[in-house]
């Protein structure tokens, strides 16, 4: 039994060493997470007076996680990734389930992307192929290695598209509901998530 434990520990060590090496060779494009915000003009009470489009003609406004209503966070986690705080960036059970269903029905009927995988896909958009899904999983693991779960969730809320040129939760709540993300009702949060 002791011999198997040593082999398992050695195998895990080799996997981790390999991952860290690849992470060094193919670094995470962190700059894509922090670019492209529009300008907000605030009054002395930090109320928005005016907003301007980003340099890519997008309505995208920087939002801290604390500025987002708990209802919206909860609805997003339930709808998009209920196991977000428990997986390493990808959910092996969801991947196996999606693979089984897709093979069973002969077409894509379900996906397995986690919030972290969606974030990885948004910073490096690619065609939907198995190879690119593997790259997406690798990038998701890198995100998990470099950032906390709350930081990943904050980046997700800042980069997720909400239709047209509206990107990020603050721009979406202002455009659709004329209110900041911390003022959403449960119904508005559910509408925004769906």
mmCIF file of C-alpha atoms in Angstrom, residues 7-193:
data_model
loop_
_atom_site.group_PDB
_atom_site.id
_atom_site.type_symbol
_atom_site.label_atom_id
_atom_site.label_comp_id
_atom_site.label_asym_id
_atom_site.label_seq_id
_atom_site.Cartn_x
_atom_site.Cartn_y
_atom_site.Cartn_z
ATOM 1 C CA UNK A 7 3.735 6.285 -6.895
ATOM 2 C CA UNK A 8 0.619 8.459 -6.642
ATOM 3 C CA UNK A 9 2.526 11.298 -4.953
ATOM 4 C CA UNK A 10 5.265 11.029 -7.600
ATOM 5 C CA UNK A 11 2.700 11.080 -10.414
ATOM 6 C CA UNK A 12 0.978 14.161 -8.950
ATOM 7 C CA UNK A 13 4.356 15.881 -8.526
ATOM 8 C CA UNK A 14 5.263 15.194 -12.183
ATOM 9 C CA UNK A 15 1.860 16.509 -13.329
ATOM 10 C CA UNK A 16 2.279 19.681 -11.280
ATOM 11 C CA UNK A 17 5.822 20.203 -12.535
ATOM 12 C CA UNK A 18 4.626 19.739 -16.109
ATOM 13 C CA UNK A 19 1.765 22.197 -15.599
ATOM 14 C CA UNK A 20 4.037 24.848 -14.065
ATOM 15 C CA UNK A 21 6.507 24.398 -16.955
ATOM 16 C CA UNK A 22 3.758 24.806 -19.561
ATOM 17 C CA UNK A 23 2.370 27.774 -17.612
ATOM 18 C CA UNK A 24 5.812 29.401 -17.919
ATOM 19 C CA UNK A 25 6.119 28.612 -21.651
ATOM 20 C CA UNK A 26 2.524 29.628 -22.525
ATOM 21 C CA UNK A 27 1.760 32.432 -20.066
ATOM 22 C CA UNK A 28 -1.790 33.527 -19.371
ATOM 23 C CA UNK A 29 -2.641 36.726 -21.312
ATOM 24 C CA UNK A 30 -3.500 38.676 -18.150
ATOM 25 C CA UNK A 31 -3.521 42.005 -19.973
ATOM 26 C CA UNK A 32 -6.728 40.970 -21.789
ATOM 27 C CA UNK A 33 -8.567 40.842 -18.466
ATOM 28 C CA UNK A 34 -7.899 44.494 -17.604
ATOM 29 C CA UNK A 35 -8.236 46.355 -20.897
ATOM 30 C CA UNK A 36 -11.030 48.034 -22.746
ATOM 31 C CA UNK A 37 -13.039 49.851 -20.072
ATOM 32 C CA UNK A 38 -14.995 52.970 -20.874
ATOM 33 C CA UNK A 39 -14.565 56.132 -18.844
ATOM 34 C CA UNK A 40 -16.985 56.959 -16.039
ATOM 35 C CA UNK A 41 -17.434 60.545 -14.895
ATOM 36 C CA UNK A 42 -18.495 60.594 -11.240
ATOM 37 C CA UNK A 43 -19.728 63.315 -8.920
ATOM 38 C CA UNK A 44 -18.267 63.878 -5.456
ATOM 39 C CA UNK A 45 -20.638 61.211 -4.039
ATOM 40 C CA UNK A 46 -19.339 58.698 -6.598
ATOM 41 C CA UNK A 47 -22.607 58.748 -8.550
ATOM 42 C CA UNK A 48 -22.238 58.301 -12.316
ATOM 43 C CA UNK A 49 -22.791 61.520 -14.248
ATOM 44 C CA UNK A 50 -21.727 60.282 -17.664
ATOM 45 C CA UNK A 51 -20.158 57.241 -19.328
ATOM 46 C CA UNK A 52 -18.111 56.939 -22.486
ATOM 47 C CA UNK A 53 -17.569 53.992 -24.822
ATOM 48 C CA UNK A 54 -14.363 52.001 -24.511
ATOM 49 C CA UNK A 55 -11.652 52.245 -27.162
ATOM 50 C CA UNK A 56 -13.354 49.264 -28.899
ATOM 51 C CA UNK A 57 -16.740 51.039 -29.002
ATOM 52 C CA UNK A 58 -18.143 48.888 -26.219
ATOM 53 C CA UNK A 59 -20.183 49.889 -23.201
ATOM 54 C CA UNK A 60 -17.906 48.301 -20.612
ATOM 55 C CA UNK A 61 -17.500 49.754 -17.123
ATOM 56 C CA UNK A 62 -15.223 48.450 -14.375
ATOM 57 C CA UNK A 63 -17.139 46.784 -11.532
ATOM 58 C CA UNK A 64 -15.850 45.443 -8.227
ATOM 59 C CA UNK A 65 -17.434 42.235 -6.917
ATOM 60 C CA UNK A 66 -18.719 44.149 -3.868
ATOM 61 C CA UNK A 67 -20.745 46.380 -6.239
ATOM 62 C CA UNK A 68 -22.786 43.412 -7.499
ATOM 63 C CA UNK A 69 -25.966 42.323 -5.743
ATOM 64 C CA UNK A 70 -25.807 38.984 -3.935
ATOM 65 C CA UNK A 71 -28.949 37.974 -5.851
ATOM 66 C CA UNK A 72 -27.162 38.395 -9.195
ATOM 67 C CA UNK A 73 -24.104 36.487 -7.981
ATOM 68 C CA UNK A 74 -26.269 33.663 -6.645
ATOM 69 C CA UNK A 75 -28.415 33.492 -9.804
ATOM 70 C CA UNK A 76 -25.307 33.442 -12.007
ATOM 71 C CA UNK A 77 -23.698 30.651 -10.008
ATOM 72 C CA UNK A 78 -26.901 28.562 -10.033
ATOM 73 C CA UNK A 79 -27.483 29.051 -13.759
ATOM 74 C CA UNK A 80 -23.895 28.922 -15.038
ATOM 75 C CA UNK A 81 -21.750 26.931 -12.590
ATOM 76 C CA UNK A 82 -23.190 25.707 -9.291
ATOM 77 C CA UNK A 83 -19.890 23.971 -8.391
ATOM 78 C CA UNK A 84 -17.757 27.077 -9.081
ATOM 79 C CA UNK A 85 -16.183 27.238 -5.624
ATOM 80 C CA UNK A 86 -15.359 23.501 -5.605
ATOM 81 C CA UNK A 87 -13.614 22.693 -8.905
ATOM 82 C CA UNK A 88 -10.115 23.475 -10.243
ATOM 83 C CA UNK A 89 -11.392 25.484 -13.231
ATOM 84 C CA UNK A 90 -13.110 22.611 -14.997
ATOM 85 C CA UNK A 91 -15.686 20.116 -13.799
ATOM 86 C CA UNK A 92 -14.695 16.553 -14.796
ATOM 87 C CA UNK A 93 -18.157 15.181 -13.949
ATOM 88 C CA UNK A 94 -19.866 17.764 -16.180
ATOM 89 C CA UNK A 95 -17.385 17.052 -18.984
ATOM 90 C CA UNK A 96 -18.031 13.300 -18.754
ATOM 91 C CA UNK A 97 -21.797 13.857 -18.658
ATOM 92 C CA UNK A 98 -21.731 16.220 -21.657
ATOM 93 C CA UNK A 99 -19.491 13.833 -23.612
ATOM 94 C CA UNK A 100 -21.837 10.920 -22.869
ATOM 95 C CA UNK A 101 -24.971 12.872 -23.906
ATOM 96 C CA UNK A 102 -23.362 14.295 -27.033
ATOM 97 C CA UNK A 103 -22.267 10.817 -28.159
ATOM 98 C CA UNK A 104 -25.620 9.285 -27.205
ATOM 99 C CA UNK A 105 -27.624 11.790 -29.274
ATOM 100 C CA UNK A 106 -25.050 12.192 -32.045
ATOM 101 C CA UNK A 107 -24.959 15.973 -31.692
ATOM 102 C CA UNK A 108 -24.110 18.644 -29.156
ATOM 103 C CA UNK A 109 -26.949 18.669 -26.640
ATOM 104 C CA UNK A 110 -25.127 19.897 -23.545
ATOM 105 C CA UNK A 111 -21.974 21.728 -22.626
ATOM 106 C CA UNK A 112 -19.642 21.508 -19.674
ATOM 107 C CA UNK A 113 -18.072 24.954 -19.496
ATOM 108 C CA UNK A 114 -17.523 26.380 -16.052
ATOM 109 C CA UNK A 115 -17.423 30.105 -15.338
ATOM 110 C CA UNK A 116 -13.628 29.889 -15.362
ATOM 111 C CA UNK A 117 -13.657 28.124 -18.753
ATOM 112 C CA UNK A 118 -16.047 30.762 -20.123
ATOM 113 C CA UNK A 119 -13.684 33.474 -18.922
ATOM 114 C CA UNK A 120 -10.769 31.693 -20.628
ATOM 115 C CA UNK A 121 -12.801 31.503 -23.834
ATOM 116 C CA UNK A 122 -13.720 35.194 -23.649
ATOM 117 C CA UNK A 123 -10.100 36.342 -23.327
ATOM 118 C CA UNK A 124 -8.991 34.064 -26.201
ATOM 119 C CA UNK A 125 -11.958 33.361 -28.502
ATOM 120 C CA UNK A 126 -11.532 30.293 -30.715
ATOM 121 C CA UNK A 127 -13.685 27.973 -32.822
ATOM 122 C CA UNK A 128 -15.493 25.227 -30.923
ATOM 123 C CA UNK A 129 -13.295 22.141 -31.389
ATOM 124 C CA UNK A 130 -12.033 19.425 -29.061
ATOM 125 C CA UNK A 131 -8.474 20.777 -29.335
ATOM 126 C CA UNK A 132 -9.622 24.277 -28.421
ATOM 127 C CA UNK A 133 -11.719 22.901 -25.532
ATOM 128 C CA UNK A 134 -8.545 21.285 -24.140
ATOM 129 C CA UNK A 135 -6.727 24.628 -24.468
ATOM 130 C CA UNK A 136 -9.676 26.285 -22.721
ATOM 131 C CA UNK A 137 -9.390 23.790 -19.835
ATOM 132 C CA UNK A 138 -5.649 24.509 -19.582
ATOM 133 C CA UNK A 139 -6.300 28.275 -19.535
ATOM 134 C CA UNK A 140 -9.001 27.767 -16.898
ATOM 135 C CA UNK A 141 -6.493 25.913 -14.727
ATOM 136 C CA UNK A 142 -4.037 28.780 -15.232
ATOM 137 C CA UNK A 143 -6.690 31.282 -14.160
ATOM 138 C CA UNK A 144 -7.337 29.213 -11.039
ATOM 139 C CA UNK A 145 -3.590 29.097 -10.341
ATOM 140 C CA UNK A 146 -3.102 32.859 -10.663
ATOM 141 C CA UNK A 147 -6.348 34.238 -9.189
ATOM 142 C CA UNK A 148 -8.734 33.584 -6.313
ATOM 143 C CA UNK A 149 -12.282 32.401 -7.007
ATOM 144 C CA UNK A 150 -13.663 35.854 -6.175
ATOM 145 C CA UNK A 151 -11.184 37.539 -8.550
ATOM 146 C CA UNK A 152 -12.201 35.128 -11.323
ATOM 147 C CA UNK A 153 -15.872 35.864 -10.665
ATOM 148 C CA UNK A 154 -15.190 39.614 -10.737
ATOM 149 C CA UNK A 155 -13.343 39.321 -14.065
ATOM 150 C CA UNK A 156 -16.215 37.218 -15.406
ATOM 151 C CA UNK A 157 -18.779 39.891 -14.474
ATOM 152 C CA UNK A 158 -16.588 42.522 -16.162
ATOM 153 C CA UNK A 159 -16.039 40.667 -19.435
ATOM 154 C CA UNK A 160 -19.275 38.745 -20.088
ATOM 155 C CA UNK A 161 -21.256 40.070 -23.097
ATOM 156 C CA UNK A 162 -24.879 41.081 -22.508
ATOM 157 C CA UNK A 163 -25.943 41.721 -26.095
ATOM 158 C CA UNK A 164 -24.836 44.108 -28.817
ATOM 159 C CA UNK A 165 -21.946 46.239 -27.620
ATOM 160 C CA UNK A 166 -22.865 45.918 -23.932
ATOM 161 C CA UNK A 167 -20.110 44.137 -22.017
ATOM 162 C CA UNK A 168 -19.968 43.606 -18.280
ATOM 163 C CA UNK A 169 -22.583 43.694 -15.579
ATOM 164 C CA UNK A 170 -22.424 47.399 -14.734
ATOM 165 C CA UNK A 171 -23.029 48.476 -18.327
ATOM 166 C CA UNK A 172 -25.833 45.906 -18.637
ATOM 167 C CA UNK A 173 -27.667 46.948 -15.489
ATOM 168 C CA UNK A 174 -27.404 50.623 -16.396
ATOM 169 C CA UNK A 175 -28.596 50.038 -19.972
ATOM 170 C CA UNK A 176 -31.392 47.557 -19.240
ATOM 171 C CA UNK A 177 -32.627 48.650 -15.800
ATOM 172 C CA UNK A 178 -31.165 52.154 -15.318
ATOM 173 C CA UNK A 179 -29.604 51.119 -12.009
ATOM 174 C CA UNK A 180 -26.288 49.946 -10.618
ATOM 175 C CA UNK A 181 -25.608 46.220 -10.165
ATOM 176 C CA UNK A 182 -25.983 46.348 -6.370
ATOM 177 C CA UNK A 183 -29.576 47.636 -6.663
ATOM 178 C CA UNK A 184 -31.044 44.760 -8.702
ATOM 179 C CA UNK A 185 -34.141 42.926 -7.569
ATOM 180 C CA UNK A 186 -34.293 39.120 -7.694
ATOM 181 C CA UNK A 187 -36.433 39.300 -10.850
ATOM 182 C CA UNK A 188 -34.012 41.670 -12.584
ATOM 183 C CA UNK A 189 -31.060 39.460 -11.615
ATOM 184 C CA UNK A 190 -32.836 36.387 -13.030
ATOM 185 C CA UNK A 191 -33.678 38.255 -16.235
ATOM 186 C CA UNK A 192 -30.084 39.400 -16.676
ATOM 187 C CA UNK A 193 -28.694 35.889 -16.117
#
